[in-house]
Coordinates of C-alpha atoms and ligand atoms in Angstrom, one line a residue:
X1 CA -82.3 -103.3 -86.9
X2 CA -80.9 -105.4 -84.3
X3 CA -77.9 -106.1 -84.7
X4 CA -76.6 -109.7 -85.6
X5 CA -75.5 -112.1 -82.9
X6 CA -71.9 -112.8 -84.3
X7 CA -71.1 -109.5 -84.0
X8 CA -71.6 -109.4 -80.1
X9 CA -70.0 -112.7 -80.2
X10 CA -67.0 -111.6 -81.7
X11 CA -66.7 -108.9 -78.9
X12 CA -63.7 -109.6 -76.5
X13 CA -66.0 -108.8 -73.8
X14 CA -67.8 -111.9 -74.4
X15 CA -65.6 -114.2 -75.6
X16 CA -65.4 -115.9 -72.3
X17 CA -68.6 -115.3 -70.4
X18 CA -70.7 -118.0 -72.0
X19 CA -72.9 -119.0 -69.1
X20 CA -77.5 -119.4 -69.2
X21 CA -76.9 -115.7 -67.6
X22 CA -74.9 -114.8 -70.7
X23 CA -77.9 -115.8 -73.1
X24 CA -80.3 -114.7 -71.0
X25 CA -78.8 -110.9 -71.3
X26 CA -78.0 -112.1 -74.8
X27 CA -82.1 -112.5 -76.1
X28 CA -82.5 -109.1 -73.9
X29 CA -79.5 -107.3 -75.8
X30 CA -81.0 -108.5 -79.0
X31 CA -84.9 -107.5 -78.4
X32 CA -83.7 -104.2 -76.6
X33 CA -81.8 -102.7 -79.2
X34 CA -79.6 -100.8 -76.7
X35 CA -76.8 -99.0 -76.1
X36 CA -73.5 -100.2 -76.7
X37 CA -72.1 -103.6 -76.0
X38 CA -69.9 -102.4 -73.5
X39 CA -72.6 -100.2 -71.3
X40 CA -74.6 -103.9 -71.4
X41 CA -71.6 -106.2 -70.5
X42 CA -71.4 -103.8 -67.3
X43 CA -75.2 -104.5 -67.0
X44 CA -74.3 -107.9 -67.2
X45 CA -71.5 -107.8 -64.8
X46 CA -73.2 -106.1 -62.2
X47 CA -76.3 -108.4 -62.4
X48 CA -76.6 -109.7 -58.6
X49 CA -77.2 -113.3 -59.9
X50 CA -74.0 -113.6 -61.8
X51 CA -71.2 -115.1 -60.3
X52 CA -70.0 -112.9 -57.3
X53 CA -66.3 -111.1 -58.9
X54 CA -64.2 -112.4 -56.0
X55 CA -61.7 -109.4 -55.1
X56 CA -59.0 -109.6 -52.6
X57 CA -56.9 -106.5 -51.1
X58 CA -54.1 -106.0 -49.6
X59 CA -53.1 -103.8 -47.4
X60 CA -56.1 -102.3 -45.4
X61 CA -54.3 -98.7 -44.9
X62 CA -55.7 -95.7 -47.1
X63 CA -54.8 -97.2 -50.3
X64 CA -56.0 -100.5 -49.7
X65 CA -59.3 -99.0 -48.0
X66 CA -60.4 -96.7 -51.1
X67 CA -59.3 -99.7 -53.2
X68 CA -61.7 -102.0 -51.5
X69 CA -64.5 -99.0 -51.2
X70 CA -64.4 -98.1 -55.1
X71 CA -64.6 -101.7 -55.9
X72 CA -67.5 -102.1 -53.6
X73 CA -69.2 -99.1 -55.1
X74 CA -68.7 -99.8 -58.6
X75 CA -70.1 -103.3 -58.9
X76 CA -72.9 -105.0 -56.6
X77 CA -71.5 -108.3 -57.5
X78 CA -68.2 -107.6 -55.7
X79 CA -66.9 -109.5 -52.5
X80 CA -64.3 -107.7 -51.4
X81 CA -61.6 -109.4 -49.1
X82 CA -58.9 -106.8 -47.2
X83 CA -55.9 -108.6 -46.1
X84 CA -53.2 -107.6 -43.8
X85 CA -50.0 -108.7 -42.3
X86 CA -51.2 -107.2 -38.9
X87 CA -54.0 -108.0 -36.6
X88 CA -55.4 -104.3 -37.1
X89 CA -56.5 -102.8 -40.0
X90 CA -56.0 -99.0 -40.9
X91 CA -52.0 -99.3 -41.9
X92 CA -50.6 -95.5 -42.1
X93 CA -53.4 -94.5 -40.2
X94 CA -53.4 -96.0 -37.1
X95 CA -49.0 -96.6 -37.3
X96 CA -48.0 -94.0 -39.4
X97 CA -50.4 -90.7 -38.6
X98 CA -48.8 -88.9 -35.5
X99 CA -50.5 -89.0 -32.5
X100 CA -50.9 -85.7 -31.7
X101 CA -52.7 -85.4 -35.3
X102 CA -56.3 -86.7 -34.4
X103 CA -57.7 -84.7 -36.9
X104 CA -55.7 -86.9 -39.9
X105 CA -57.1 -89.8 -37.9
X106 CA -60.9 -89.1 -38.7
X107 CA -60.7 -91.0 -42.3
X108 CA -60.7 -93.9 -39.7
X109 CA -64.4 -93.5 -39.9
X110 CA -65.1 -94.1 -43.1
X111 CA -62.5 -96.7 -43.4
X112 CA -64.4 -98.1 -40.7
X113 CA -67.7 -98.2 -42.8
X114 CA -65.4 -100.1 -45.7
X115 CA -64.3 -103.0 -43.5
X116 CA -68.0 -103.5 -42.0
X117 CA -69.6 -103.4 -45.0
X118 CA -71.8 -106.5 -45.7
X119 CA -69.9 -107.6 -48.9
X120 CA -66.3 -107.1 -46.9
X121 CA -63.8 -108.5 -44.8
X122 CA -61.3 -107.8 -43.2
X123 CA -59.2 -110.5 -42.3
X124 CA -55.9 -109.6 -40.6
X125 CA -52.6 -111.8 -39.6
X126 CA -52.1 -112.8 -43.3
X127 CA -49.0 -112.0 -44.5
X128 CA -48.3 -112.2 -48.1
X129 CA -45.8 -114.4 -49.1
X130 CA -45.6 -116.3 -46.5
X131 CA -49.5 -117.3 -44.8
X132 CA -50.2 -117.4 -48.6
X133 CA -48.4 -116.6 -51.5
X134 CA -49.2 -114.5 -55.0
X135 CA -50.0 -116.9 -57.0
X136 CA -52.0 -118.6 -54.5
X137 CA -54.3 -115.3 -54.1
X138 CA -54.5 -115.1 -58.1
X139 CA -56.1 -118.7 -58.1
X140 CA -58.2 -117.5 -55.4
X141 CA -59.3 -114.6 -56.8
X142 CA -60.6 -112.3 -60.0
X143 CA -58.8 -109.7 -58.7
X144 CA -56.0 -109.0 -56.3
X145 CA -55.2 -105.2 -55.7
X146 CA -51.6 -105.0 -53.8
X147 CA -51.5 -101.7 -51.8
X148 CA -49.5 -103.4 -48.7
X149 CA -47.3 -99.8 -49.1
X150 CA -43.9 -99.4 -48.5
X151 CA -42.5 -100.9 -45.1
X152 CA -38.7 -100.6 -45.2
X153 CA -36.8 -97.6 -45.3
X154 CA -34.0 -96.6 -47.8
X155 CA -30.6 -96.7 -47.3
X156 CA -27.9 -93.9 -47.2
X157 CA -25.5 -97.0 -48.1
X158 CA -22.2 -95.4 -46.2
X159 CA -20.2 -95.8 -43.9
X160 CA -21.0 -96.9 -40.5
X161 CA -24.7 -96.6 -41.2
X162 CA -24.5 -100.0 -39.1
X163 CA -23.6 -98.3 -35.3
X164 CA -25.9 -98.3 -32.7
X165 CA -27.6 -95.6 -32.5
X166 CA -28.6 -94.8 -35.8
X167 CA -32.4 -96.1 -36.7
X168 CA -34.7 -95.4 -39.7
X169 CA -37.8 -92.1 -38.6
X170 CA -40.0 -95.4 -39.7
X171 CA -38.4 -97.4 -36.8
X172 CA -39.3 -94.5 -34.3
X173 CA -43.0 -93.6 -36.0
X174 CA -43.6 -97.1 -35.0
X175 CA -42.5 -97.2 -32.1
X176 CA -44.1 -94.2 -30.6
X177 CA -47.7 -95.7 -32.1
X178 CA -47.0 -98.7 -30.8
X179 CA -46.8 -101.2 -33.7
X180 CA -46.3 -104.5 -32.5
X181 CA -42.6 -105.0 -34.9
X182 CA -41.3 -101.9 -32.8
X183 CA -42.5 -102.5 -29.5
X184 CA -38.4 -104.0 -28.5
X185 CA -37.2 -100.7 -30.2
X186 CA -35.9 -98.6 -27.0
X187 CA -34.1 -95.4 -27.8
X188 CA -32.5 -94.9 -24.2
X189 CA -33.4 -91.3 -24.7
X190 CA -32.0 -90.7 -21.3
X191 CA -28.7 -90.1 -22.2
X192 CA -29.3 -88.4 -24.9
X193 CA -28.7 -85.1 -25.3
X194 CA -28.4 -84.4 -29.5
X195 CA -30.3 -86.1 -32.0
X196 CA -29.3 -85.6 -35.8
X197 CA -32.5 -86.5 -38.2
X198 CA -31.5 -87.1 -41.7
X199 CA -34.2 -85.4 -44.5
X200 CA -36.7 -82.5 -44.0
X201 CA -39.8 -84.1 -44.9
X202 CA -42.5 -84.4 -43.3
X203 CA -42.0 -87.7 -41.4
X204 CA -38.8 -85.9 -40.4
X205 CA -40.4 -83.1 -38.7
X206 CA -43.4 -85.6 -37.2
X207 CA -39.9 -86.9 -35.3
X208 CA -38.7 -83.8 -34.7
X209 CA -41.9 -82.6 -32.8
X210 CA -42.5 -86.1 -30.3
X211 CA -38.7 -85.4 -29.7
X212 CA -39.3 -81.6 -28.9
X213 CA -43.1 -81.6 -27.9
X214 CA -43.9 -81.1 -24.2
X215 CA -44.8 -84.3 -22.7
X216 CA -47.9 -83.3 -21.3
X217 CA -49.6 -82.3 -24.5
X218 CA -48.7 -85.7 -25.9
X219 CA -49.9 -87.8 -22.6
X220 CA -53.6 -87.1 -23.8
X221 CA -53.2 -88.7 -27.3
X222 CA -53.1 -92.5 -28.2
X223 CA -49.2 -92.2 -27.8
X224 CA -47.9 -95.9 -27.2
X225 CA -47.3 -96.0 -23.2
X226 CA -44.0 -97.1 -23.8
X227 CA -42.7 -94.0 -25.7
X228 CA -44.7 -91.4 -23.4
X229 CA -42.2 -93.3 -20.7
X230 CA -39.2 -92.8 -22.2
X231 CA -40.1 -89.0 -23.4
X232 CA -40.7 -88.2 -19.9
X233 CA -36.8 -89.5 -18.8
X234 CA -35.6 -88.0 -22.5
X235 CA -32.4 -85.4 -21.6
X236 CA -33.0 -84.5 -25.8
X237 CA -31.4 -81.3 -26.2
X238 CA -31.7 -80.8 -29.5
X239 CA -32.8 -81.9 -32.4
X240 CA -31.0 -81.0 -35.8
X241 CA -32.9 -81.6 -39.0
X242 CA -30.5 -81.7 -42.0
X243 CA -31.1 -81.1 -45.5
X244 CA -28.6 -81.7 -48.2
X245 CA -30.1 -78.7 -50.7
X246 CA -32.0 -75.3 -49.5
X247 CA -34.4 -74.1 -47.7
X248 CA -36.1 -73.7 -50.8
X249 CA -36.4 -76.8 -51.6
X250 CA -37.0 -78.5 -47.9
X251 CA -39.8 -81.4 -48.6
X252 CA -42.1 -80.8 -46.2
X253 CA -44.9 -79.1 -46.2
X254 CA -45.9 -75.4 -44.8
X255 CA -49.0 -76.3 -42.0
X256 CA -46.6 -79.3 -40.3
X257 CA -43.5 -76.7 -40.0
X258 CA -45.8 -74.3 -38.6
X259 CA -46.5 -76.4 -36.2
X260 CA -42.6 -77.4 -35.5
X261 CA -41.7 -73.8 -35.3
X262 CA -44.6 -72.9 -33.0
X263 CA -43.6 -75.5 -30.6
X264 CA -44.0 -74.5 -26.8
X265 CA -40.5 -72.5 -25.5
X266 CA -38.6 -73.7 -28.4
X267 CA -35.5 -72.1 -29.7
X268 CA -34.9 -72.0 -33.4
X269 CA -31.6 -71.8 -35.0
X270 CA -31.5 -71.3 -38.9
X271 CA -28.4 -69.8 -40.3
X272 CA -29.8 -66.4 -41.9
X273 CA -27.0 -67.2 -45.0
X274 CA -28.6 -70.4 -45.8
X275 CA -31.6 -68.3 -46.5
X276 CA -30.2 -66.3 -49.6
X277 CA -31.7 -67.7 -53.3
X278 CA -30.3 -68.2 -56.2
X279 CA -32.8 -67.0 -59.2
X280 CA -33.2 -70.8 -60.0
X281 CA -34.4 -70.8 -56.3
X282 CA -36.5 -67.6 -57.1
X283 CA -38.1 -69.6 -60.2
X284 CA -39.3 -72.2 -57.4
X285 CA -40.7 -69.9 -55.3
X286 CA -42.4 -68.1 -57.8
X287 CA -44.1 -70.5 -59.1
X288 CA -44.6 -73.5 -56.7
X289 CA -47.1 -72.2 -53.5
X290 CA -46.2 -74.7 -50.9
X291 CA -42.0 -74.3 -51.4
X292 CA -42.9 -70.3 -51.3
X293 CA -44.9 -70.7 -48.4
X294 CA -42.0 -72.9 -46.4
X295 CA -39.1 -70.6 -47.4
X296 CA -41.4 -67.5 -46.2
X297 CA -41.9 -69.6 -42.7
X298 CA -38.0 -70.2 -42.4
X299 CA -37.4 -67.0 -43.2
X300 CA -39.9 -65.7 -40.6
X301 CA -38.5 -67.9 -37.7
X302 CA -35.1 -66.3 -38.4
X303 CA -36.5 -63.0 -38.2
X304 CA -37.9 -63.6 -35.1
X305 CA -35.3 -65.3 -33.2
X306 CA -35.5 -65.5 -29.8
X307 CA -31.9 -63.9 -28.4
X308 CA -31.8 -65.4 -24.8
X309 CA -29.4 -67.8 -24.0
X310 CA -31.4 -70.0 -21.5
X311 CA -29.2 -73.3 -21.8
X312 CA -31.9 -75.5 -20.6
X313 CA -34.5 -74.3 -23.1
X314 CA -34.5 -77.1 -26.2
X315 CA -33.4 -76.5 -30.0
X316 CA -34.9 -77.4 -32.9
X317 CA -32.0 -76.4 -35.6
X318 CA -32.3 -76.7 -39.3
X319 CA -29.0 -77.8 -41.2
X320 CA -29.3 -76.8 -44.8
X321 CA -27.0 -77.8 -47.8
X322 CA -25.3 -80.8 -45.8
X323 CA -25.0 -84.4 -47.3
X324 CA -24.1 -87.2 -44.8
X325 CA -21.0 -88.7 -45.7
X326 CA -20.4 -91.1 -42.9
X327 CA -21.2 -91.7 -39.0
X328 CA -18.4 -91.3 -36.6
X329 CA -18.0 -94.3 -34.0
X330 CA -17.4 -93.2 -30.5
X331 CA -14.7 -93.2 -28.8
X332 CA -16.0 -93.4 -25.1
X333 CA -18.8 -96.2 -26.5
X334 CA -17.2 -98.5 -29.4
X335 CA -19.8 -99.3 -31.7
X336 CA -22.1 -96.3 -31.0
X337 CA -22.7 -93.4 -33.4
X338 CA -21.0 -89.8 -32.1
X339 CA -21.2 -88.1 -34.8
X340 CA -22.2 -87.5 -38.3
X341 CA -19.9 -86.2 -40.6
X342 CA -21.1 -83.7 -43.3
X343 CA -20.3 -82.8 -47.4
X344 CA -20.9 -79.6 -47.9
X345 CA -23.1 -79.0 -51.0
X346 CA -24.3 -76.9 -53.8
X347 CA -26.6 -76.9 -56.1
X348 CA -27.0 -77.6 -59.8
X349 CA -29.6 -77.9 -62.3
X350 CA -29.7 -81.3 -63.3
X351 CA -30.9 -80.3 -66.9
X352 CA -34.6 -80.1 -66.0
X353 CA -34.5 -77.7 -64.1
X354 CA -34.5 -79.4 -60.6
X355 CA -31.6 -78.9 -58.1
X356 CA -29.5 -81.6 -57.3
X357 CA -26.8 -81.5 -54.5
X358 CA -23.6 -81.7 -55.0
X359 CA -20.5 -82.6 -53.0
X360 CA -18.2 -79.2 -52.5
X361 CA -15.6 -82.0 -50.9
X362 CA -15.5 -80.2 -47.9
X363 CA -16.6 -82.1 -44.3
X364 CA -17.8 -81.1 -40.9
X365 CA -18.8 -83.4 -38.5
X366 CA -21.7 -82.6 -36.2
X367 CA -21.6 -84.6 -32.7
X368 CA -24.7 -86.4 -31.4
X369 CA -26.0 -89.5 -29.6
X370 CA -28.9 -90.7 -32.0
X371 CA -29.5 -90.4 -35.8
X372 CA -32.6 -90.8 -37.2
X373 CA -32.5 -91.4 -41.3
X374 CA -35.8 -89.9 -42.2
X375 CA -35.0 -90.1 -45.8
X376 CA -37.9 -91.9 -47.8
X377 CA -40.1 -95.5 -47.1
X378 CA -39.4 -98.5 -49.4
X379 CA -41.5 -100.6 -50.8
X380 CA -40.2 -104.7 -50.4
X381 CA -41.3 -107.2 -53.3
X382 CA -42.8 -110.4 -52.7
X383 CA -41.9 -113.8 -54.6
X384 CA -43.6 -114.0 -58.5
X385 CA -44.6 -109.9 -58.0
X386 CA -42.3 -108.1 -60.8
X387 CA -40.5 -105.1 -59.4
X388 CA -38.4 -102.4 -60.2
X389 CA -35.9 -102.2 -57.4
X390 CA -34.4 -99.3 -59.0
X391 CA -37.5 -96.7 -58.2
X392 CA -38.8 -99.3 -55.1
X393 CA -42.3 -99.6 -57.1
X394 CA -44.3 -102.0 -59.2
X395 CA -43.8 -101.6 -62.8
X396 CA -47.9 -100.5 -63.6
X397 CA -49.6 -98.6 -65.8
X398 CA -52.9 -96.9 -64.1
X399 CA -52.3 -99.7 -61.6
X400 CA -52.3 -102.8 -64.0
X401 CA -49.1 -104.4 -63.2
X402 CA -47.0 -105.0 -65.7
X403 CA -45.1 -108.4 -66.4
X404 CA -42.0 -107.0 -66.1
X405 CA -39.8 -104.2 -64.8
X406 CA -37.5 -103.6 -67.9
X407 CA -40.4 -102.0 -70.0
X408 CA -40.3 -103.2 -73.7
X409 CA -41.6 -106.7 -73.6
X410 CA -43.9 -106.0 -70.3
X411 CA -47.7 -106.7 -70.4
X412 CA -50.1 -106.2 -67.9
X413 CA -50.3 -109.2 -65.4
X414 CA -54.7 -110.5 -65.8
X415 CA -56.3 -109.8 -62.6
X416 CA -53.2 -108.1 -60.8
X417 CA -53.3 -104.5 -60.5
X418 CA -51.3 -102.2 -57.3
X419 CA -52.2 -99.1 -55.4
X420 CA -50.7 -97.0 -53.2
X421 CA -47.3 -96.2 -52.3
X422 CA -46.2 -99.9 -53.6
X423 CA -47.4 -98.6 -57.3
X424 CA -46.5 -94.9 -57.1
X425 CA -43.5 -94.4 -54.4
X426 CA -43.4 -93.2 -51.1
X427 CA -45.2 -89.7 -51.1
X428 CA -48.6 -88.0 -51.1
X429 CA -50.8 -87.2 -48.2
X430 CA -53.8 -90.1 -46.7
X431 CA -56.1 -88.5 -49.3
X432 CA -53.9 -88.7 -52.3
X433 CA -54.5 -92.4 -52.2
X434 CA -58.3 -91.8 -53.4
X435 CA -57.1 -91.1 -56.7
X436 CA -54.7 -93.3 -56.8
X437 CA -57.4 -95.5 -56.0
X438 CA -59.9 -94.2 -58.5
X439 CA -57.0 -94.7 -60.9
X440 CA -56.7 -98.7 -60.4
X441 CA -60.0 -99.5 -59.6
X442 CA -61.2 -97.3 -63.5
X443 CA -58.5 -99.7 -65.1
X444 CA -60.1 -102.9 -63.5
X445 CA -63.3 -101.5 -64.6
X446 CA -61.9 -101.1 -68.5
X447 CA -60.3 -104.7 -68.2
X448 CA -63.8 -105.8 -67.1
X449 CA -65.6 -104.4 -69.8
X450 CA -62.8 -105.1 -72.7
X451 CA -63.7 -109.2 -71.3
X452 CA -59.2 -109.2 -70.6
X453 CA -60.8 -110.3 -67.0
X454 CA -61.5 -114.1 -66.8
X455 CA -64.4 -113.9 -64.6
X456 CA -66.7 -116.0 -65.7
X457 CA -64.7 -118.9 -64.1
X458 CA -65.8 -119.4 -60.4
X459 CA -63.4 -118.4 -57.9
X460 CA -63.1 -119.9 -54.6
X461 CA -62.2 -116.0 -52.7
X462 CA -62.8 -116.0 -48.8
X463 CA -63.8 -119.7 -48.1
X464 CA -60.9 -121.1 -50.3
X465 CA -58.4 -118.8 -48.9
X466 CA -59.5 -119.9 -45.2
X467 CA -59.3 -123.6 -46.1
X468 CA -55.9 -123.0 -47.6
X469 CA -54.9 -120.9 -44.1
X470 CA -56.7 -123.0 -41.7
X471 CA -54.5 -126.2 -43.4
X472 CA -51.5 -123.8 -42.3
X473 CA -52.7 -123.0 -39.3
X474 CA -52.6 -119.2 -39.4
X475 CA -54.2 -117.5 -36.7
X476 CA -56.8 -115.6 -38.7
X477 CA -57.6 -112.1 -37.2
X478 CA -61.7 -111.4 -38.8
X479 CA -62.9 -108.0 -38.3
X480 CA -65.0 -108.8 -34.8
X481 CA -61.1 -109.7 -33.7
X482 CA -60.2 -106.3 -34.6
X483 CA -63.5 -104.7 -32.9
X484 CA -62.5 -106.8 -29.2
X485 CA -59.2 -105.4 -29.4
X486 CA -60.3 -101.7 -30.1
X487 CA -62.6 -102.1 -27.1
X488 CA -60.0 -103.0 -25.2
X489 CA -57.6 -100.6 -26.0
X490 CA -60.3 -97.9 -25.8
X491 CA -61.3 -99.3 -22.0
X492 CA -57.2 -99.0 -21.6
X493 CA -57.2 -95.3 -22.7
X494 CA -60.0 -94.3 -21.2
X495 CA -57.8 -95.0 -17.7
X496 CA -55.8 -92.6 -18.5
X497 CA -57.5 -90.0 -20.3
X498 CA -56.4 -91.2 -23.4
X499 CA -58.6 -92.0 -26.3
X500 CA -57.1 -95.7 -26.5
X501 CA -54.2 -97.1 -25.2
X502 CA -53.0 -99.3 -27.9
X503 CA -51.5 -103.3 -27.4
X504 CA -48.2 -103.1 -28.6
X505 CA -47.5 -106.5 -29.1
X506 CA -48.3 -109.7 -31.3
X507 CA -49.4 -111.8 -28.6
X508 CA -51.6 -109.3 -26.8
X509 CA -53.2 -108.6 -29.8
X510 CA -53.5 -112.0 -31.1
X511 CA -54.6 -113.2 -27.3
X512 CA -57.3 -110.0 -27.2
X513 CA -58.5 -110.7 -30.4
X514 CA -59.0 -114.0 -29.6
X515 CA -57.4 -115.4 -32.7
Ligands
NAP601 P1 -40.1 -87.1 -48.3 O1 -41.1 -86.1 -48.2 O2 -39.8 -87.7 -49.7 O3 -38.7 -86.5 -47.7 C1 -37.5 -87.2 -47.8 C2 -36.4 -86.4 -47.4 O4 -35.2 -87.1 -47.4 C3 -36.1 -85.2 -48.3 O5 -35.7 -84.1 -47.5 C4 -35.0 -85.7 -49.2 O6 -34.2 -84.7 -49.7 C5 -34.2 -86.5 -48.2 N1 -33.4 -87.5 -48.8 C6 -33.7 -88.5 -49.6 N2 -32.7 -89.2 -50.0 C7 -31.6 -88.7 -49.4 C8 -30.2 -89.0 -49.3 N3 -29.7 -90.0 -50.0 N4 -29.4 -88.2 -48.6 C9 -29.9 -87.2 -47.9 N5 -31.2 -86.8 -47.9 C10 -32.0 -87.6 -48.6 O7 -40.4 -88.4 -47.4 P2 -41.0 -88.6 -46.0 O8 -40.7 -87.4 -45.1 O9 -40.7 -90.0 -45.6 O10 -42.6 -88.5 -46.3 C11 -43.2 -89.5 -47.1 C12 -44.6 -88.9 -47.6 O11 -45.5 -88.9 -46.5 C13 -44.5 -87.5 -48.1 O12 -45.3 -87.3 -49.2 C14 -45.0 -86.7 -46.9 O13 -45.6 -85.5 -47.2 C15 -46.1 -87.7 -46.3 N6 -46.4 -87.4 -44.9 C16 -47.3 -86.4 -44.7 C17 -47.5 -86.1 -43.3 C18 -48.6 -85.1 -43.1 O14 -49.3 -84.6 -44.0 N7 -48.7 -84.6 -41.8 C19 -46.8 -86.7 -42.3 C20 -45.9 -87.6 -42.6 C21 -45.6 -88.0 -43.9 P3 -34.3 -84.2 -51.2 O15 -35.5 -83.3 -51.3 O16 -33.1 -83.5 -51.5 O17 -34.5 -85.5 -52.0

């Protein structure tokens, strides 16, 4: 028997999606028999004459891109609008990804395929917050997925963290793949001879290599001229990477040391004491591959240390067990770091088993010219978006944002749901953001199907959002922008042997693009 109509009715899936379409799909529902009611509301939802669900992204880096992909894949109705502070699309990819990394760079097609696709667009120079603000996007929109990531770095928060001298590893990644916020940033790397990086993750060692690297085996990649310049003139010594616990527990990860430690006529200098474990440390190794597989590289690049003592040859040494207490001024340049001075540490169980540092409250300062802090990304919160600024994230659960940060009283926000780095912190590799992805867009599906979505109402999306821009005059970037100024950058390269040569400023790229 079919089943009676106020039964469906009462379903919170239809409760607000009362259109002819509705009762249309309602006669079929009733003469069909079928399924359950939630297998037909998808039916329903995905019908290509029902009211398009009008989805904005933004952030077009990895997260943003699978974001905008799975949506597109999961429901034919979907127009999918990617937003982005910058003219270019791609985020980590194309300003975070190393240059000498190509390889990471080939998800660039697919995200590619995203942006071009028929119900897509990419529409660049929109910065949330101020071109337009959240709320504005949630009238615009059924959906807003925020996965703008994390652009801000944090903070060591002692003292003179303020000296020149001293810049976040995010400052320099952008700077050396040209990003048009760091194209001023000028590390006069010609009279420098010691560089101190702060962390030993990976973005740490992506620094550690352009600072080591030959110059001619960077000269081919899509290196930003400017930085290919100023490597060339670099007097960098060395490079020491410090760590404030063990070499068992260095964050990075075993194929990018490799590639560190296999660096071209590069000394390595690891003290072989830092190398002896505890049995907590032996309970890491044991049991966690990619720590094991780290130590056993560390411990191999003692083993095989090179004993010449060629003083022009350059040095890649790893500090272990050293928190940074505070940056010396100089003495010869006021103002400028000279050194950083060291806390010795050890390591306890913090009660969970993880090893925490600890201050042994005894210093050593180690002289240098430059200091990168390479010591975690930050996400930065927008006006009406909750926010816990303790762990840098947006208070979610599977991506639904949550009303507020403090937990007991917070409900999920309707149509507002995050991704990425902005929802789970700063870590994970490009493709770690596909599940992330999958994640958010399964609980936008559930919210669709459980009716929590108000999408029957119409939603203005792409045109509304252009009206309310052009009446602000923001210089759109749309994706055919984007395509003139890859053209242009890849005519650029491809004068140099390079596979682009990127514009490294906001009005080259806004003038190119023709914005
Ligand atoms: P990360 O992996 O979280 O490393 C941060 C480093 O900073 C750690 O060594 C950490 O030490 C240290 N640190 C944090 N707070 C500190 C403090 N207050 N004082 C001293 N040291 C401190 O972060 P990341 O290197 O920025 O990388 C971000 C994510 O991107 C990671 O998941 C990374 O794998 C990924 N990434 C991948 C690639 C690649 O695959 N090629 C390239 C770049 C980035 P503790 O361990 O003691 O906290």
């Amino acid at each position: 028997m079919a089943r009676k109509p106020n039964f469906i009715l009462a379903h919170p899936a239809f409760s607000r999606v009362r259109t002819p379409h509705f009762d249309a799909m309602f006669r079929v529902i009733r003469r069909s028999r079928c399924g359950s009611i939630n297998r037909i509301f998808r039916q329903y939802s995905d019908s290509p004459s029902a009211e398009p669900l009008r989805v904005c992204v933004v952030g077009s880096g990895p997260a943003g891109c699978y974001a905008a992909e799975k949506m597109l894949k999961r429901y034919e109705t979907a127009r999918v609008d990617v937003i982005d502070r910058l003219a270019t699309p791609f985020g980590l990819v194309r300003s975070g990804v190393a240059p000498d990394h190509p390889e990471t760079k080939i998800v660039l097609n697919q995200f590619t395929r995203v942006c071009r696709h028929e119900r897509c667009s990419f529409l660049g120079n929109i910065s949330l917050g101020s071109s337009v603000s959240l709320p504005e996007l949630q009238d615009l929109y059924h959906v807003v997925i925020l996965a703008y990531g994390a652009e801000s770095d944090r903070a060591l928060g002692i003292q003179g963290e303020d000296l020149a001298g001293i810049y976040s590893a995010r400052e320099f990644v952008w700077w050396y793949n040209g990003h048009p916020d760091c194209s001023d940033f000028n590390p006069d790397l010609k009279d420098i001879e010691i560089v101190v990086i702060l962390g030993q993750g990976n973005v740490a060692l992506d620094a550690a290599r352009i600072l080591l690297r030959p110059t001619e085996e960077l000269s081919c990649t899509d290196i930003a001229n400017h930085a290919i310049v100023s490597l060339r003139e670099s007097s960098v010594r060395k490079v020491k990477m410090a760590g404030r616990r063990g070499p068992a527990q260095a964050a990075c990860t075993a194929k990018e040391l490799r590639e560190v430690l296999g660096i071209n006529d590069l000394r390595i200098n690891i003290k072989e004491s830092d190398l002896v474990t505890t049995p907590a440390d032996e309970e890491v190794l044991k049991n966690d591959r990619i720590r094991r597989r780290v130590y056993e590289l560390l411990s191999k690049a003692v083993a095989s240390k090179s004993s010449g003592d060629n003083s022009s040859q350059r040095e890649l040494e790893f500090i272990f067990f050293r928190k940074p207490n505070m940056f010396l001024d100089s003495n010869d340049r006021p103002g400028h770091v000279s050194a950083v001075q060291f806390e010795k540490t050890a390591l306890r169980d913090d009660g969970s088993g993880k090893q925490m540092a600890i201050g042994t409250g005894e210093f050593e300062d180690t002289e240098c010219q430059m200091v990168l802090k390479s010591i975690g990304y930050k996400s930065i919160s927008v006006k009406g978006l909750p926010f816990d600024h303790r762990a840098g994230v947006v208070p979610n659960t599977r991506g639904r944002v949550l009303s507020d940060a403090s937990g007991n009283s917070a409900v999920p926000v309707e149509g507002l749901y995050v991704c990425g780095w902005l929802k789970r912190g700063p870590t994970g590799i490009i493709a770690t953001n596909l599940y992330c992805a999958e994640e958010t867009v399964s609980s936008i599906s559930e919210d669709i199907d459980r009716g929590v979505l108000a999408r029957s109402s119409q939603k203005p999306g792409t045109a509304g959002l252009l009206e309310l821009l052009g009446s602000r005059d923001v210089r759109v970037v749309p994706y055919s922008g984007w395509e003139k100024i890859d053209a242009e950058e890849k005519r650029l390269g491809a004068l140099q042997n390079k596979p682009r040569e990127k514009l490294t400023t906001w009005n080259e790229l806004l003038r190119v693009a023709g914005a």
